[in-house]
Amino acid sequence: MKRTRTCLLAAVLAASAALGVAPAGARTGPAAEPRPFSAAGATGTPSPDAPHRGTVTGARTPGHSPGRDRAVRAFAEGRAARLTDRPTGVPADADLTHNWWGVFPRPGTHDGITATHSVDPSYKVSDSENFTYAPTTKAQKSCMEVVTAYWNSGNEIWAWDWCGSGGPARTVTVDAGFLATYTTTTGGRPAYSVQLVKDAGSGNRWSSYLYNYRTASWNLLFRQSGNDQSGLDHGWDMFEIYASVNPATGVGYYCTEARNTVFDSSAVQLRSGGAWRPAGPSDAPWTEDRPDGREFLCPPLRFLEAGANDHWTVRQ
């Protein structure tokens, strides 16, 4: 099952931005669902204006392998499928469900995005065709997307290159060193903070950073310039799956494997005119209200609008 409604959503976003109104389905305040944990209670949420220095320890340019090449193809084809019902050269895969949910910052509202993303080193993916990218974030027209990537070759943070050759340009393994340096405790769980910003006076050059909690500074993950090839003019901060049904359980493999995993993005902020502000209903609408977990091959999955568009949680 391929999701195809993003083209319509992009048109709605553009039209509503021109009219200065929120699209149908966008929240105008906090959701009625109880908050799983409070963004205000999160420990160590860094200032987006903290010093920017040094580079991310352990970041590398990945080599090729059959597993990584398969992951790259699935990721690229899934993004292409968000633009057309059936992109040329991309075969339909009746066994693979691609679905997503989160906030889509509107065009013209920002030149930077930052958020604190949960990460679960205990979540292990068994099937080689299944990928969970959650949370994953991209600013409008940015040259990279920073992805929390769970797949059967291990858990990683990716900087996907949207202005170059495509694919993960930098990867960081979620290991003990990463957890000790780049995560804090949010809601009782490890979380890292990510930032993507357009560099001043540089044309379309973008830099992505991870926050180093040992040095209290933002470390450079990846920098790139050029033209964004995603074909989408909005940004996103979202939960995303490429999943198939486990015949032994009748639900997606990840539904069982991530039963105890909480996918959470908090303190989502957008930069405009040099100032940071929390993402809100007027500039970062939800992709939809209250999606059905069955559409994600996981009936017990809950989608919680835990803040006024600056905090979301997906959990069972």
PDB file of N, CA, C and O in Angstrom, residues 43-50 114-116 184 192-195 211-213 216-218 267 269:
ATOM      1  N   THR A  43      14.376  17.108  30.460  1.00  0.00           N
ATOM      2  CA  THR A  43      15.635  17.580  31.011  1.00  0.00           C
ATOM      3  C   THR A  43      16.611  17.877  29.896  1.00  0.00           C
ATOM      4  O   THR A  43      16.710  17.133  28.924  1.00  0.00           O
ATOM      5  N   GLY A  44      17.306  18.987  30.009  1.00  0.00           N
ATOM      6  CA  GLY A  44      18.421  19.256  29.127  1.00  0.00           C
ATOM      7  C   GLY A  44      18.072  19.660  27.723  1.00  0.00           C
ATOM      8  O   GLY A  44      18.902  19.520  26.834  1.00  0.00           O
ATOM      9  N   THR A  45      16.828  20.130  27.449  1.00  0.00           N
ATOM     10  CA  THR A  45      16.529  20.614  26.103  1.00  0.00           C
ATOM     11  C   THR A  45      17.445  21.784  25.790  1.00  0.00           C
ATOM     12  O   THR A  45      17.385  22.820  26.454  1.00  0.00           O
ATOM     13  N   PRO A  46      18.303  21.664  24.800  1.00  0.00           N
ATOM     14  CA  PRO A  46      19.333  22.688  24.596  1.00  0.00           C
ATOM     15  C   PRO A  46      18.789  23.936  23.912  1.00  0.00           C
ATOM     16  O   PRO A  46      17.788  23.888  23.190  1.00  0.00           O
ATOM     17  N   SER A  47      19.473  25.043  24.116  1.00  0.00           N
ATOM     18  CA  SER A  47      19.144  26.261  23.398  1.00  0.00           C
ATOM     19  C   SER A  47      19.601  26.111  21.956  1.00  0.00           C
ATOM     20  O   SER A  47      20.730  25.691  21.698  1.00  0.00           O
ATOM     21  N   PRO A  48      18.763  26.481  20.987  1.00  0.00           N
ATOM     22  CA  PRO A  48      19.218  26.422  19.592  1.00  0.00           C
ATOM     23  C   PRO A  48      20.351  27.399  19.297  1.00  0.00           C
ATOM     24  O   PRO A  48      21.051  27.255  18.293  1.00  0.00           O
ATOM     25  N   ASP A  49      20.546  28.372  20.185  1.00  0.00           N
ATOM     26  CA  ASP A  49      21.608  29.358  19.997  1.00  0.00           C
ATOM     27  C   ASP A  49      22.877  29.023  20.781  1.00  0.00           C
ATOM     28  O   ASP A  49      23.788  29.854  20.874  1.00  0.00           O
ATOM     29  N   ALA A  50      22.942  27.812  21.337  1.00  0.00           N
ATOM     30  CA  ALA A  50      24.164  27.383  22.018  1.00  0.00           C
ATOM     31  C   ALA A  50      25.328  27.384  21.027  1.00  0.00           C
ATOM     32  O   ALA A  50      25.120  27.396  19.807  1.00  0.00           O
ATOM     33  N   THR A 114      14.663  22.691  14.629  1.00  0.00           N
ATOM     34  CA  THR A 114      15.360  21.939  15.675  1.00  0.00           C
ATOM     35  C   THR A 114      14.329  21.157  16.474  1.00  0.00           C
ATOM     36  O   THR A 114      13.158  21.546  16.557  1.00  0.00           O
ATOM     37  N   ALA A 115      14.740  20.025  17.034  1.00  0.00           N
ATOM     38  CA  ALA A 115      13.826  19.181  17.811  1.00  0.00           C
ATOM     39  C   ALA A 115      14.645  18.233  18.667  1.00  0.00           C
ATOM     40  O   ALA A 115      15.837  18.007  18.414  1.00  0.00           O
ATOM     41  N   THR A 116      14.001  17.667  19.666  1.00  0.00           N
ATOM     42  CA  THR A 116      14.606  16.636  20.504  1.00  0.00           C
ATOM     43  C   THR A 116      13.892  15.323  20.211  1.00  0.00           C
ATOM     44  O   THR A 116      12.677  15.219  20.398  1.00  0.00           O
ATOM     45  N   THR A 184      20.277  12.827  26.197  1.00  0.00           N
ATOM     46  CA  THR A 184      19.889  13.160  27.552  1.00  0.00           C
ATOM     47  C   THR A 184      18.670  12.312  27.878  1.00  0.00           C
ATOM     48  O   THR A 184      18.234  11.493  27.056  1.00  0.00           O
ATOM     49  N   TYR A 192      18.035  12.583  21.655  1.00  0.00           N
ATOM     50  CA  TYR A 192      19.081  13.457  21.132  1.00  0.00           C
ATOM     51  C   TYR A 192      18.426  14.684  20.506  1.00  0.00           C
ATOM     52  O   TYR A 192      17.261  14.656  20.107  1.00  0.00           O
ATOM     53  N   SER A 193      19.179  15.759  20.406  1.00  0.00           N
ATOM     54  CA  SER A 193      18.663  16.986  19.804  1.00  0.00           C
ATOM     55  C   SER A 193      19.360  17.237  18.472  1.00  0.00           C
ATOM     56  O   SER A 193      20.574  17.074  18.354  1.00  0.00           O
ATOM     57  N   VAL A 194      18.566  17.639  17.490  1.00  0.00           N
ATOM     58  CA  VAL A 194      19.044  17.835  16.125  1.00  0.00           C
ATOM     59  C   VAL A 194      18.664  19.234  15.670  1.00  0.00           C
ATOM     60  O   VAL A 194      17.643  19.779  16.082  1.00  0.00           O
ATOM     61  N   GLN A 195      19.490  19.812  14.812  1.00  0.00           N
ATOM     62  CA  GLN A 195      19.219  21.135  14.271  1.00  0.00           C
ATOM     63  C   GLN A 195      19.657  21.174  12.807  1.00  0.00           C
ATOM     64  O   GLN A 195      20.738  20.687  12.462  1.00  0.00           O
ATOM     65  N   TYR A 211      23.427  17.898  19.169  1.00  0.00           N
ATOM     66  CA  TYR A 211      23.864  18.587  20.385  1.00  0.00           C
ATOM     67  C   TYR A 211      24.706  17.654  21.242  1.00  0.00           C
ATOM     68  O   TYR A 211      24.299  16.526  21.557  1.00  0.00           O
ATOM     69  N   ASN A 212      25.903  18.116  21.599  1.00  0.00           N
ATOM     70  CA  ASN A 212      26.836  17.362  22.431  1.00  0.00           C
ATOM     71  C   ASN A 212      26.608  17.773  23.879  1.00  0.00           C
ATOM     72  O   ASN A 212      26.911  18.902  24.270  1.00  0.00           O
ATOM     73  N   TYR A 213      26.041  16.864  24.667  1.00  0.00           N
ATOM     74  CA  TYR A 213      25.719  17.197  26.057  1.00  0.00           C
ATOM     75  C   TYR A 213      26.956  17.239  26.944  1.00  0.00           C
ATOM     76  O   TYR A 213      26.903  17.784  28.045  1.00  0.00           O
ATOM     77  N   ALA A 216      28.252  20.877  25.795  1.00  0.00           N
ATOM     78  CA  ALA A 216      27.201  21.901  25.725  1.00  0.00           C
ATOM     79  C   ALA A 216      27.328  22.731  24.452  1.00  0.00           C
ATOM     80  O   ALA A 216      27.299  23.963  24.471  1.00  0.00           O
ATOM     81  N   SER A 217      27.486  22.031  23.328  1.00  0.00           N
ATOM     82  CA  SER A 217      27.632  22.713  22.046  1.00  0.00           C
ATOM     83  C   SER A 217      27.034  21.853  20.938  1.00  0.00           C
ATOM     84  O   SER A 217      26.861  20.632  21.088  1.00  0.00           O
ATOM     85  N   TRP A 218      26.712  22.508  19.827  1.00  0.00           N
ATOM     86  CA  TRP A 218      26.222  21.819  18.643  1.00  0.00           C
ATOM     87  C   TRP A 218      27.409  21.382  17.781  1.00  0.00           C
ATOM     88  O   TRP A 218      28.242  22.189  17.412  1.00  0.00           O
ATOM     89  N   ALA A 267       9.910  19.728  21.702  1.00  0.00           N
ATOM     90  CA  ALA A 267      10.623  21.001  21.546  1.00  0.00           C
ATOM     91  C   ALA A 267      10.923  21.299  20.081  1.00  0.00           C
ATOM     92  O   ALA A 267      12.016  21.769  19.738  1.00  0.00           O
ATOM     93  N   GLN A 269      11.114  23.456  17.098  1.00  0.00           N
ATOM     94  CA  GLN A 269      11.156  24.902  16.902  1.00  0.00           C
ATOM     95  C   GLN A 269      11.550  25.226  15.468  1.00  0.00           C
ATOM     96  O   GLN A 269      12.290  24.475  14.829  1.00  0.00           O
TER      97      GLN A 269
END
